[in-house]
Short mmCIF file of C-alpha atoms (C1' of nucleotides) in Angstrom, two decimals:
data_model
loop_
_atom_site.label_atom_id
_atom_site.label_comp_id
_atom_site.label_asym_id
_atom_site.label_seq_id
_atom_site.Cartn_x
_atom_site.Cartn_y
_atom_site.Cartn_z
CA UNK U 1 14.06 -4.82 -21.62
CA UNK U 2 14.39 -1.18 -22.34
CA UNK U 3 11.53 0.74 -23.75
CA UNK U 4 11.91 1.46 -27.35
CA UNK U 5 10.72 4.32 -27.17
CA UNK U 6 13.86 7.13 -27.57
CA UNK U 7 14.13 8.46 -24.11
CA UNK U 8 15.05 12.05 -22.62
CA UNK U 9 16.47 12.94 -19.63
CA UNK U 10 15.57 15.65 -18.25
CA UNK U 11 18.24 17.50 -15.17
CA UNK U 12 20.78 19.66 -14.61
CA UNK U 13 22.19 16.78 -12.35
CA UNK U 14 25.17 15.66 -14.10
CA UNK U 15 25.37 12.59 -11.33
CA UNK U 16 21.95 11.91 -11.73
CA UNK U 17 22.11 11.97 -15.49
CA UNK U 18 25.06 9.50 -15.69
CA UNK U 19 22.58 6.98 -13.36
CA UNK U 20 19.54 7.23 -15.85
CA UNK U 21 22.00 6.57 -18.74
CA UNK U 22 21.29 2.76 -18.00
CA UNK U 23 17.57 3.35 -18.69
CA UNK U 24 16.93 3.87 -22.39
CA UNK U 25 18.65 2.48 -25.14
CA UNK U 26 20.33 5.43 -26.93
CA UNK U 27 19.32 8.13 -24.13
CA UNK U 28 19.52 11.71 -24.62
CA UNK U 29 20.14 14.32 -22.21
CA UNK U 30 18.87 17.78 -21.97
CA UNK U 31 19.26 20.44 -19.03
CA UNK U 32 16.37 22.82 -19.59
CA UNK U 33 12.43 22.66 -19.55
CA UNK U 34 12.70 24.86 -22.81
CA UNK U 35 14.59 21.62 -24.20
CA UNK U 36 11.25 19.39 -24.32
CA UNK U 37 9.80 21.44 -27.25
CA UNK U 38 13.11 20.94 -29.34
CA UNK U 39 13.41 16.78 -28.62
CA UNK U 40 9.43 16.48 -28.97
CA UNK U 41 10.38 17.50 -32.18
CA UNK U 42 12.73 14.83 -33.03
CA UNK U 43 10.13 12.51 -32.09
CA UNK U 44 11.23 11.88 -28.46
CA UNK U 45 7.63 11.02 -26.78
CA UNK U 46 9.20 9.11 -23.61
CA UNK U 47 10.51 12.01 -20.70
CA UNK U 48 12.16 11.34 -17.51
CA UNK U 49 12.31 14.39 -15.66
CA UNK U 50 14.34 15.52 -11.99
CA UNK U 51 11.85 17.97 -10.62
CA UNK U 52 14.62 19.33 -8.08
CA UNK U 53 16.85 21.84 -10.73
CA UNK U 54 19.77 23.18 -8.84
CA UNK U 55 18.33 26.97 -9.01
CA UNK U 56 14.70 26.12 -7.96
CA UNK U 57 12.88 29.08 -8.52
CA UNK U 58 9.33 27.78 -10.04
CA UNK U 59 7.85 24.50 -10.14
CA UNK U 60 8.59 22.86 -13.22
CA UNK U 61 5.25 21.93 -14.41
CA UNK U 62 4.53 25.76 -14.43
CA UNK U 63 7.27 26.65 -16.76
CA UNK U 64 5.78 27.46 -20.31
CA UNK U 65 7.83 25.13 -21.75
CA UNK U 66 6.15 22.16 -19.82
CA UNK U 67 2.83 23.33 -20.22
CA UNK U 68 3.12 24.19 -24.42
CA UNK U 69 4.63 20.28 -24.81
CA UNK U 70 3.01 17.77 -22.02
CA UNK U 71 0.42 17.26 -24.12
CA UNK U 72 2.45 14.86 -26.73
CA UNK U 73 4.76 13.21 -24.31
CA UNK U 74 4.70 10.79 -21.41
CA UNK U 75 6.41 12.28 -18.68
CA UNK U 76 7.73 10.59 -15.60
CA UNK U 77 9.02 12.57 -12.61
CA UNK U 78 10.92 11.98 -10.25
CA UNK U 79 11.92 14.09 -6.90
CA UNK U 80 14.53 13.25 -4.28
CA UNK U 81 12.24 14.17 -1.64
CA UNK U 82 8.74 12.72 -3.07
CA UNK U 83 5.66 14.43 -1.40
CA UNK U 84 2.13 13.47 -1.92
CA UNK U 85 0.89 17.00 -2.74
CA UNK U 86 3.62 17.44 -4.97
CA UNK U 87 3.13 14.02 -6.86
CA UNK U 88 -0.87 15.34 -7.50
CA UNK U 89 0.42 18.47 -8.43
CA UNK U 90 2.53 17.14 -11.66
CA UNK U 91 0.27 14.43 -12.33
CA UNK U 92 -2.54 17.30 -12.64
CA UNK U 93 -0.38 19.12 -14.79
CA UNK U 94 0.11 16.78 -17.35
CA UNK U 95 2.61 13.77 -16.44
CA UNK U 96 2.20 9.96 -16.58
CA UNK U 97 3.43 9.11 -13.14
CA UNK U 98 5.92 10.39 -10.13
CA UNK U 99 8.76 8.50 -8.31
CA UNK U 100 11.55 8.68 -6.32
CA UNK U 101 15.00 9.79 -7.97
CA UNK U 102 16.73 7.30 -6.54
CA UNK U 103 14.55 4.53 -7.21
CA UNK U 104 16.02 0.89 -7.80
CA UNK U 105 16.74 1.06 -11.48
CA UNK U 106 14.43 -2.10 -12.36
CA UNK U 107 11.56 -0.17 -10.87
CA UNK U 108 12.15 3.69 -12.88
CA UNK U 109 12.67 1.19 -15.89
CA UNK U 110 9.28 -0.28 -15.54
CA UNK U 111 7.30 2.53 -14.89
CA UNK U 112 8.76 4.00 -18.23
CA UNK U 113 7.86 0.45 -19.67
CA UNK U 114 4.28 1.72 -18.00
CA UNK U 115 4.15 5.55 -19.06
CA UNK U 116 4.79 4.44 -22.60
CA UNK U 117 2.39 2.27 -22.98
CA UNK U 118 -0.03 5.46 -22.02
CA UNK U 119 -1.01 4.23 -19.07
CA UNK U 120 -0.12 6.22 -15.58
CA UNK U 121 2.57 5.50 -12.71
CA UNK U 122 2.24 6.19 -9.10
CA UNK U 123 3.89 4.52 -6.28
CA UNK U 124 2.47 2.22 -4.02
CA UNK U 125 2.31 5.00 -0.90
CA UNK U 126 1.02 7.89 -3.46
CA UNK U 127 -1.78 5.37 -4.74
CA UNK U 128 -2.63 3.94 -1.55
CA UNK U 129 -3.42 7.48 0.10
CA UNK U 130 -5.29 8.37 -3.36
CA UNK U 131 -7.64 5.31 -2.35
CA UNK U 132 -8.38 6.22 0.61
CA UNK U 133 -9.03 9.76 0.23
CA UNK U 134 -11.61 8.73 -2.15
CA UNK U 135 -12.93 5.66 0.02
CA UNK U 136 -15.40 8.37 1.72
CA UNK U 137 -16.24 10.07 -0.46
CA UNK U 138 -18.32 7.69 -3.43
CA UNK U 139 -20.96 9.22 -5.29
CA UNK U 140 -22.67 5.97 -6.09
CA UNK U 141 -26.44 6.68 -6.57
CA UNK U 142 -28.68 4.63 -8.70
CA UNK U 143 -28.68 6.59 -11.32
CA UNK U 144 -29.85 5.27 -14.68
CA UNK U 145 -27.13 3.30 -16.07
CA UNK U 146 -26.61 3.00 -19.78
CA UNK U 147 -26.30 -0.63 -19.43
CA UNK U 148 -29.61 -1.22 -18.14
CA UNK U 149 -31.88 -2.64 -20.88
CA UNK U 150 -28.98 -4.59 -22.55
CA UNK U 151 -28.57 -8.48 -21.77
CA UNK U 152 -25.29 -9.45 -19.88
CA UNK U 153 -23.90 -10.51 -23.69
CA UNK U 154 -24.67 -7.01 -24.81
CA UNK U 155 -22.66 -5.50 -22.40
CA UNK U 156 -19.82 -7.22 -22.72
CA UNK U 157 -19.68 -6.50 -26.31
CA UNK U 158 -20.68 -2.82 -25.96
CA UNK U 159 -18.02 -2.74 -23.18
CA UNK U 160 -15.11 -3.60 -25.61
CA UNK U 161 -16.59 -1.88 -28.48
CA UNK U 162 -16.50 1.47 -26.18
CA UNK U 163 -13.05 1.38 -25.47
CA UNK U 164 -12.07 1.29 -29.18
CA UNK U 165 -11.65 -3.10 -29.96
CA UNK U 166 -13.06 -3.84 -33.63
CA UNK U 167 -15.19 -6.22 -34.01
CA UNK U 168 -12.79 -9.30 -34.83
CA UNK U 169 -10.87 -8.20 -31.93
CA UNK U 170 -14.12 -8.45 -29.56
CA UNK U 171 -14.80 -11.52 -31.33
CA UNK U 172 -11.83 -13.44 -30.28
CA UNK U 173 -12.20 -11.87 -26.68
CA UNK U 174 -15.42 -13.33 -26.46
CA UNK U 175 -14.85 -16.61 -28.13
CA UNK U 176 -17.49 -16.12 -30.60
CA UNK U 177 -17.74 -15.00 -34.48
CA UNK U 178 -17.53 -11.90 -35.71
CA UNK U 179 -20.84 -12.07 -37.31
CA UNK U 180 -22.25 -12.44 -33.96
CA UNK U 181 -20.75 -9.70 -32.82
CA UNK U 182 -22.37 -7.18 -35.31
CA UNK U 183 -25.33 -9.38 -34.28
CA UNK U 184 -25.18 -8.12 -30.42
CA UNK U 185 -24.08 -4.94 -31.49
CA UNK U 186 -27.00 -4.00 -33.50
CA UNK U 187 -29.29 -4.99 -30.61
CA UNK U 188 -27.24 -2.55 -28.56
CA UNK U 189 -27.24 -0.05 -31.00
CA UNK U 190 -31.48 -0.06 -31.36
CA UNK U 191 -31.72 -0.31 -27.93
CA UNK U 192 -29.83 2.65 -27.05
CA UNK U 193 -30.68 4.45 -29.82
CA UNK U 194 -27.28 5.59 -31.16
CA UNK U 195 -26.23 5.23 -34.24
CA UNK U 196 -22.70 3.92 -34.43
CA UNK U 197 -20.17 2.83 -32.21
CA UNK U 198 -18.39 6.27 -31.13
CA UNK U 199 -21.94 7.22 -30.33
CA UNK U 200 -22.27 4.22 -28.14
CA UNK U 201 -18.63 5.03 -26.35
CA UNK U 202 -19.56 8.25 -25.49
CA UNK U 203 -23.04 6.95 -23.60
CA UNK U 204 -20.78 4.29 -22.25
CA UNK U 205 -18.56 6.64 -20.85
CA UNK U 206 -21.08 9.19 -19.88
CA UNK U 207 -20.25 11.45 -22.09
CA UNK U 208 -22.87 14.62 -22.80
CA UNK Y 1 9.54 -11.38 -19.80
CA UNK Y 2 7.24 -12.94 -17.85
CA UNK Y 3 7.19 -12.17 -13.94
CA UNK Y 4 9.15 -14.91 -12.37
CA UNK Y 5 6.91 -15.80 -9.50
CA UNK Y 6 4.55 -18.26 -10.43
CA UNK Y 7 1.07 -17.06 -11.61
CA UNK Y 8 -2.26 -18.39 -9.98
CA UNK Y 9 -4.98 -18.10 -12.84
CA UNK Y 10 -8.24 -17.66 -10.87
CA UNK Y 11 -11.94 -17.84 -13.13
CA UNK Y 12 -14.70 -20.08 -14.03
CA UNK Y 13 -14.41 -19.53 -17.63
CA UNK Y 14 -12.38 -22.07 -19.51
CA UNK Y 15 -11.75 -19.51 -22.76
CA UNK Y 16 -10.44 -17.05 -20.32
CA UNK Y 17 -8.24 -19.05 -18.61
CA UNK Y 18 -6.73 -20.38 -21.74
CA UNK Y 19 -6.03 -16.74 -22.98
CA UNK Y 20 -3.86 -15.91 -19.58
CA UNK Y 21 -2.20 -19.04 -19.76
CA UNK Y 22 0.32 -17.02 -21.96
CA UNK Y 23 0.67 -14.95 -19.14
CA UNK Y 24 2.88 -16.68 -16.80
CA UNK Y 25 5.87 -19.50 -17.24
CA UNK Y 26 3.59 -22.25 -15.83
CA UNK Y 27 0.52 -20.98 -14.77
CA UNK Y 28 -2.03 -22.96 -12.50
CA UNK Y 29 -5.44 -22.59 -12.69
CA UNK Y 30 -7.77 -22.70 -10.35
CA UNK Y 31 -12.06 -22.30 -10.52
CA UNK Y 32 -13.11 -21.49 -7.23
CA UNK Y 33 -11.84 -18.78 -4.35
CA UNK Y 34 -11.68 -21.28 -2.08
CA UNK Y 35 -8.58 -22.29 -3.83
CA UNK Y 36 -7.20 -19.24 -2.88
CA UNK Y 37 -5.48 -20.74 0.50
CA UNK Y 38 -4.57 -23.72 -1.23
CA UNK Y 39 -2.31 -22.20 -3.58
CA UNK Y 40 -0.58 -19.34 -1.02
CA UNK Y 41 0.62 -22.85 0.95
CA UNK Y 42 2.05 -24.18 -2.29
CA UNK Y 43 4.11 -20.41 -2.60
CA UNK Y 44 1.97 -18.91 -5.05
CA UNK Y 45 1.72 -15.01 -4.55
CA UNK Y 46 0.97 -13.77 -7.43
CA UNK Y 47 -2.12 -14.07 -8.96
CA UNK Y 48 -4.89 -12.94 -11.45
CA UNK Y 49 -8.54 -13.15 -10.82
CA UNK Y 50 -11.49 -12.93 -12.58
CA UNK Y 51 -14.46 -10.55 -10.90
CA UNK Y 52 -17.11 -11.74 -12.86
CA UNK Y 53 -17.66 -15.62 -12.10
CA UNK Y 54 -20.62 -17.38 -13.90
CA UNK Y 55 -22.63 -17.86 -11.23
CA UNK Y 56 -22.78 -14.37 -9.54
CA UNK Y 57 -23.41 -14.43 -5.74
CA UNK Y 58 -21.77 -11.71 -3.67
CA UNK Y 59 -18.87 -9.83 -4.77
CA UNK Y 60 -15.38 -12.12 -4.94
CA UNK Y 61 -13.59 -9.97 -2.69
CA UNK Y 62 -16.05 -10.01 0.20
CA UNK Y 63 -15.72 -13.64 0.40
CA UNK Y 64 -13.73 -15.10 3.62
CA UNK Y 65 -11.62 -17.03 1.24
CA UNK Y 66 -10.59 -13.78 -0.06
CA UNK Y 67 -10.11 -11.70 2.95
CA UNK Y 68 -8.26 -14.63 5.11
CA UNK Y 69 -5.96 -14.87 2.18
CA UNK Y 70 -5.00 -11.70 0.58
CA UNK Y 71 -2.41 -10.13 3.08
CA UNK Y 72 0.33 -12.54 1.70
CA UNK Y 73 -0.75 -12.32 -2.38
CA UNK Y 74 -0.21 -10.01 -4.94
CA UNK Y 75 -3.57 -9.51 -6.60
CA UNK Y 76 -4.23 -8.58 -9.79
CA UNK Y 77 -8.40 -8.20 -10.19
CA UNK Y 78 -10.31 -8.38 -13.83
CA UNK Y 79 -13.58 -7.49 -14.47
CA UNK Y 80 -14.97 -7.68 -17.75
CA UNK Y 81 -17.03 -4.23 -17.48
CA UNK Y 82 -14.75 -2.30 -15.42
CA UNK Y 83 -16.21 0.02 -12.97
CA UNK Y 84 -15.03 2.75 -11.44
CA UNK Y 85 -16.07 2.15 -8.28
CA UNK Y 86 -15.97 -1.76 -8.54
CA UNK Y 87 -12.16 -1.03 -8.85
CA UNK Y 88 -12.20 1.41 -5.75
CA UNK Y 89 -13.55 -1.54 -3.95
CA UNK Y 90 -11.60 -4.34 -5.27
CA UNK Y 91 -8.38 -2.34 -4.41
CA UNK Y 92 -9.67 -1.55 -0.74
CA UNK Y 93 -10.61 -5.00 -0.18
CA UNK Y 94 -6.81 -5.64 -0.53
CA UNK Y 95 -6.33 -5.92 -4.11
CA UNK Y 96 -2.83 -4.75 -6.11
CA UNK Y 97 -4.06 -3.93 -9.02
CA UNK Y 98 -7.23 -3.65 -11.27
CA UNK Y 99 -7.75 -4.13 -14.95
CA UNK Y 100 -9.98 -5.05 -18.00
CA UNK Y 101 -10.58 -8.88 -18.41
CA UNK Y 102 -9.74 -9.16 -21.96
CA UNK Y 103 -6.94 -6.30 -21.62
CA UNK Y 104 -4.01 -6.72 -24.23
CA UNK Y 105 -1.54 -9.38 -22.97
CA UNK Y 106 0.91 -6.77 -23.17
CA UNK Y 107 -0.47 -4.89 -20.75
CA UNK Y 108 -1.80 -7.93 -18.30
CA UNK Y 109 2.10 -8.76 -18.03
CA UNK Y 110 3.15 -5.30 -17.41
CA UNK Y 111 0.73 -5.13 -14.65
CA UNK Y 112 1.80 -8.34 -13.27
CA UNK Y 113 4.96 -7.20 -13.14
CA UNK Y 114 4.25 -4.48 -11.14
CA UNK Y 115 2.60 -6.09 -7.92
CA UNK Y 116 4.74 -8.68 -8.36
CA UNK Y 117 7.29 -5.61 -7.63
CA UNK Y 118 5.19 -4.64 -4.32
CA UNK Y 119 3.22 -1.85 -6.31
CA UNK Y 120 -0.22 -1.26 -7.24
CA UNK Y 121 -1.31 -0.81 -10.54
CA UNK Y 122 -4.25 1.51 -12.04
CA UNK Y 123 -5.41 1.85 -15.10
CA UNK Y 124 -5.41 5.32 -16.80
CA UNK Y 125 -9.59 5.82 -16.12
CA UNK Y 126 -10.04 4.80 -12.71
CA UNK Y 127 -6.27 6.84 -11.69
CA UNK Y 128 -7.60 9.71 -13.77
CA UNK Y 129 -10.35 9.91 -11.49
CA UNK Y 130 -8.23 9.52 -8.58
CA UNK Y 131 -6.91 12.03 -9.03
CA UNK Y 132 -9.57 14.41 -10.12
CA UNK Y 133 -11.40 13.58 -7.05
CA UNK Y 134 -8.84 14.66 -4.71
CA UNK Y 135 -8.09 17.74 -6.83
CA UNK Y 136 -10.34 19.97 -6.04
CA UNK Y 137 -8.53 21.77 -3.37
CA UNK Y 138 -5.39 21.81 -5.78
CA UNK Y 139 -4.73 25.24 -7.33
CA UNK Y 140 -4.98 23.48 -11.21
CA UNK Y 141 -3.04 25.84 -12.94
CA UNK Y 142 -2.54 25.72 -16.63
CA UNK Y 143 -4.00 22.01 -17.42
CA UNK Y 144 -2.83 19.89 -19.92
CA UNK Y 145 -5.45 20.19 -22.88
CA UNK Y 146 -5.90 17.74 -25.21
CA UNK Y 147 -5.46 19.98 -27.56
CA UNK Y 148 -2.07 21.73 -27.03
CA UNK Y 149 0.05 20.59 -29.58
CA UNK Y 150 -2.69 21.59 -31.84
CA UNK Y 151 -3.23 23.96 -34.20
CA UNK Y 152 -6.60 26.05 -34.99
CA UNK Y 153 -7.65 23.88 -38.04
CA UNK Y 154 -7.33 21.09 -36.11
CA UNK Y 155 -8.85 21.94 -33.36
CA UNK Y 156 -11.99 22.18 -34.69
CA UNK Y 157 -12.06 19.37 -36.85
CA UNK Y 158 -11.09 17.19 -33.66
CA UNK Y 159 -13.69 18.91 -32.03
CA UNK Y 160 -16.71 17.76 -33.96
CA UNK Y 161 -15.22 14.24 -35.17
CA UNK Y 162 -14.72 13.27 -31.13
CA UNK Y 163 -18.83 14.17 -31.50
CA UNK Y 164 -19.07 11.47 -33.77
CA UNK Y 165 -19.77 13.69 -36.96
CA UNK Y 166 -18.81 12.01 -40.22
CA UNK Y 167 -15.90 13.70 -42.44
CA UNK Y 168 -18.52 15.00 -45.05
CA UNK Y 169 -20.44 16.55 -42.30
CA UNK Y 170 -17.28 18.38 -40.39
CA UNK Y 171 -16.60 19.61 -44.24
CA UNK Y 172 -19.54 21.18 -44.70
CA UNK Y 173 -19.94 22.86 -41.61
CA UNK Y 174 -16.61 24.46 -41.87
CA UNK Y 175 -16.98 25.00 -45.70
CA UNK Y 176 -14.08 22.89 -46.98
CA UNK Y 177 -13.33 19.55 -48.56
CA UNK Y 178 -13.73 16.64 -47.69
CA UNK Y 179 -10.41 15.80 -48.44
CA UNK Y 180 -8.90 18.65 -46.10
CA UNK Y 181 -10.70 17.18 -42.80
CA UNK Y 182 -9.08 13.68 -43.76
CA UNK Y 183 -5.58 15.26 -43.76
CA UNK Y 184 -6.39 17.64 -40.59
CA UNK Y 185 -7.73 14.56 -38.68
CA UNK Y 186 -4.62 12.67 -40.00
CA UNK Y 187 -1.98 15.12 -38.30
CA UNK Y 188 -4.64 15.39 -35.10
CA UNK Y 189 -4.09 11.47 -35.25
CA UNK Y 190 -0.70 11.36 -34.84
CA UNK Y 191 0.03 14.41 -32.71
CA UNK Y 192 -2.43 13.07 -29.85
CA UNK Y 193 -0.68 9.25 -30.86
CA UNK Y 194 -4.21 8.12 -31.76
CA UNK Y 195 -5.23 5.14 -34.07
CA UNK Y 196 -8.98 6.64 -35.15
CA UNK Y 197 -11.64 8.74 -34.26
CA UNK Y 198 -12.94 6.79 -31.27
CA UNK Y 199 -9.55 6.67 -29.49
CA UNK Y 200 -9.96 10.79 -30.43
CA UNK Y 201 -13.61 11.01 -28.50
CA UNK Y 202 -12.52 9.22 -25.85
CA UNK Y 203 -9.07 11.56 -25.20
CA UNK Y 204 -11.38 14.65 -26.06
CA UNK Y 205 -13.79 13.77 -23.58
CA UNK Y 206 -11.39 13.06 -21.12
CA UNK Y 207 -11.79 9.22 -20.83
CA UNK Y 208 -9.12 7.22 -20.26
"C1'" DA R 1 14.87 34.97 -51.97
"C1'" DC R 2 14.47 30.84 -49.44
"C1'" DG R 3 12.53 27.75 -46.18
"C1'" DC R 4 9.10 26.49 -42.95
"C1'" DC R 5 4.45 25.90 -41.81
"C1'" DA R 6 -0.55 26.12 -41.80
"C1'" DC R 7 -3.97 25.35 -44.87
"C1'" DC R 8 -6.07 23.47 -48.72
"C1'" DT R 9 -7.18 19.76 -52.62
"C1'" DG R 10 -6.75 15.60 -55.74
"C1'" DT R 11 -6.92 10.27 -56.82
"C1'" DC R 12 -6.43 5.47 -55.72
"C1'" DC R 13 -6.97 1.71 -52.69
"C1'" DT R 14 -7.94 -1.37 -48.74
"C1'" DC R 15 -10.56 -2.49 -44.97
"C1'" DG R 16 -13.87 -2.28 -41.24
"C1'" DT R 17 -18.50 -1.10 -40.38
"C1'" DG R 18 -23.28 -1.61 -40.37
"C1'" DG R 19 -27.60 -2.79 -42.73
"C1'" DA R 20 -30.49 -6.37 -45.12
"C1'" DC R 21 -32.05 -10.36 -46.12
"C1'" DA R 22 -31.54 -15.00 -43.99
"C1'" DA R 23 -31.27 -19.42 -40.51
"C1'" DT R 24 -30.64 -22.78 -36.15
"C1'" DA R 25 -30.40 -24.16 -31.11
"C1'" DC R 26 -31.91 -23.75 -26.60
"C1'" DA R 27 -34.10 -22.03 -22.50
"C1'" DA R 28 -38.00 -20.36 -19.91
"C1'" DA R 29 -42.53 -18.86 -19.87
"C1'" DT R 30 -47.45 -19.37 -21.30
"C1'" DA O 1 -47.21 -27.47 -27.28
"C1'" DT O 2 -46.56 -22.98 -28.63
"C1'" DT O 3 -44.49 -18.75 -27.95
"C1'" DT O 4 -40.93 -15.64 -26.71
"C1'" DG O 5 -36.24 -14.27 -25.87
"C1'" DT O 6 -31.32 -14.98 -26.12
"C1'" DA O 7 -27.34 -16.48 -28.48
"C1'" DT O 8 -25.38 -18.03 -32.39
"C1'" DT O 9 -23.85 -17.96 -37.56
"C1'" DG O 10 -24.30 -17.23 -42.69
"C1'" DT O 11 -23.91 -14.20 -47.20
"C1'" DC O 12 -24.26 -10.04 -49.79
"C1'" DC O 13 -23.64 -5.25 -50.24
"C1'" DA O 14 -22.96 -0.02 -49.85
"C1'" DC O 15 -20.46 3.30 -47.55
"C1'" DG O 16 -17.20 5.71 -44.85
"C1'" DA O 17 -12.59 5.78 -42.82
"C1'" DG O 18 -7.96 6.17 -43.16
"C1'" DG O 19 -3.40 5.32 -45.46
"C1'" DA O 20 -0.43 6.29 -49.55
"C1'" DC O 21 1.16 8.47 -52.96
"C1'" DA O 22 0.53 13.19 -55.03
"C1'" DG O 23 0.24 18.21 -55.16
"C1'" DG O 24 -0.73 23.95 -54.64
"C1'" DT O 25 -1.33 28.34 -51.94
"C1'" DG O 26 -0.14 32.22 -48.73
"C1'" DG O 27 2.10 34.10 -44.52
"C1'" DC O 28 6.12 34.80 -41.77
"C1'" DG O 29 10.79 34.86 -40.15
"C1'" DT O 30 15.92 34.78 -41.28
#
DNA sequence: ACGCCACCTGTCCTCGTGGACAATACAAAT
DNA sequence: ATTTGTATTGTCCACGAGGACAGGTGGCGT
């Protein structure tokens, strides 16, 4: 149930670094943030990082290094002492999700599983403070919304086409042909006046 | 690899419910939230509902069934046209996790398994947003661009494709061949682990 | 000099997309 | 009863996208 993805460890923890062996299936272990450029090379995209380096001297996500190479790799870091404010501070600067060092092995395993599949990791007491923060805060005005002249099976098809699903794809979601698809998607695209699909994902997604 | 605990399918829609039933070892279905209590006697915890039932009344999770039931269950909520703040308000009302309706079964299971674990699970967007709401005090240092691992050339052709300009187009306005945005695009592709140009927009404009 | 890399170009080929003609069934409104 | 709107499906066709081969140039560092 590993990932397949080729993992890297990241720490100058040689303890710690025997522990995450378990966790990929052909792991490989590096000691220094300058080390991510080399292995992104080699095509290592999955990163399991120990934020807490014996010398601390800078954050890690500040280091060059982490900054020239988050952009291609899903990064998950961990930190013996987890903190909220730390955990937003590396998930703002570029990695898929935060945890504890320590965590059970089943549960660092699956949020790799997670943070390779692009999506992001927090922890349940992370998240949970996230939602609340944001509870009181909602924007939430009427404001014209781009599914307003569509009928309900519009939307659902411009929903999936926004995110990227072709048409036989949205077909099969929907239980329907694909013919009818390009059917309701041509109504969508007259009605908001865009001319393809990536136009109509961008409106979708408020984009411009 | 599907989560051990048995799975409560919760929707109206017969099509949908067929598609999850691949989601769980033997998965029971149920129509209305009423059923909700039922099931938690019979040990179900775990369980997967559908936001958007075909006869819409008042949101699902503001019904008693829901709120007298979901301290003991492990909630995974779909909506077909996933909203930000729907999601916000799904998860507050008690909900572990929130997701696209006709999200890749891949991805339904992995999210499974993770309430089923005790944690919450986000999707990229609505996380994203999480935590660029509660950023704005942070110092945000040296972001993670989309276009890092980059170079120049690229750059700019990504730039104007994620605008939805056609490869002739992007070729003309940066005086070069066709042929030469195809193979630029092709290494922007598969340094920002993109299938096409949508995926591109949507990463460019910071969506997902 | 040699290798690496950014940049540029060429030709096939397959496939998804979207437009242009259609048509049928069913509901609610007039 | 007729109209209007929504949802559904059909075929044909032109075009762009993106992959799979291929190559050639110039700069820059060892």
């Amino acid at each position: 149930m590993s990932p397949a993805e080729p993992l890297l460890i990241l720490t100058d923890d040689d303890l710690l670094a025997e522990r995450w062996q378990a966790l990929g299936r052909s792991p490989v272990r590096a000691r220094r943030v300058d080390d991510l450029g080399t292995w992104r090379a080699t095509g290592h995209r999955l990163v399991l990082v120990d934020l807490d380096p014996r010398r601390p001297d800078a954050p890690l996500w500040q280091h060059p290094a982490w900054q020239h190479n988050v952009a291609g790799l899903s990064i998950l870091a961990a930190s013996a002492q987890p903190d909220d404010d730390e955990g937003l501070a590396v998930l703002n600067a570029g990695a898929s999700g935060y945890c504890h060092t320590h965590a059970p092995t089943a549960t660092l395993r699956q949020a790799l599983d997670v943070i390779a599949g692009g999506e992001l990791w927090v922890g349940r007491a992370l998240l949970s403070r996230l939602l609340r923060l944001v509870d009181t805060r909602l924007p939430r005005v009427g404001l014209a919304h781009w599914s307003t002249p569509l009928t309900e099976r519009e939307r659902e098809v411009a929903q999936l086409a926004a995110i990227g699903d072709s048409n036989l794809t949205i077909a099969d979601a929907l239980g329907i042909t694909e013919r009818t698809v390009k059917a309701h998607l041509k109504a969508v695209f007259e009605k908001l006046q865009v001319a393809d699909r990536l136009q109509l994902a961008l409106r979708v997604h408020g984009v411009r």
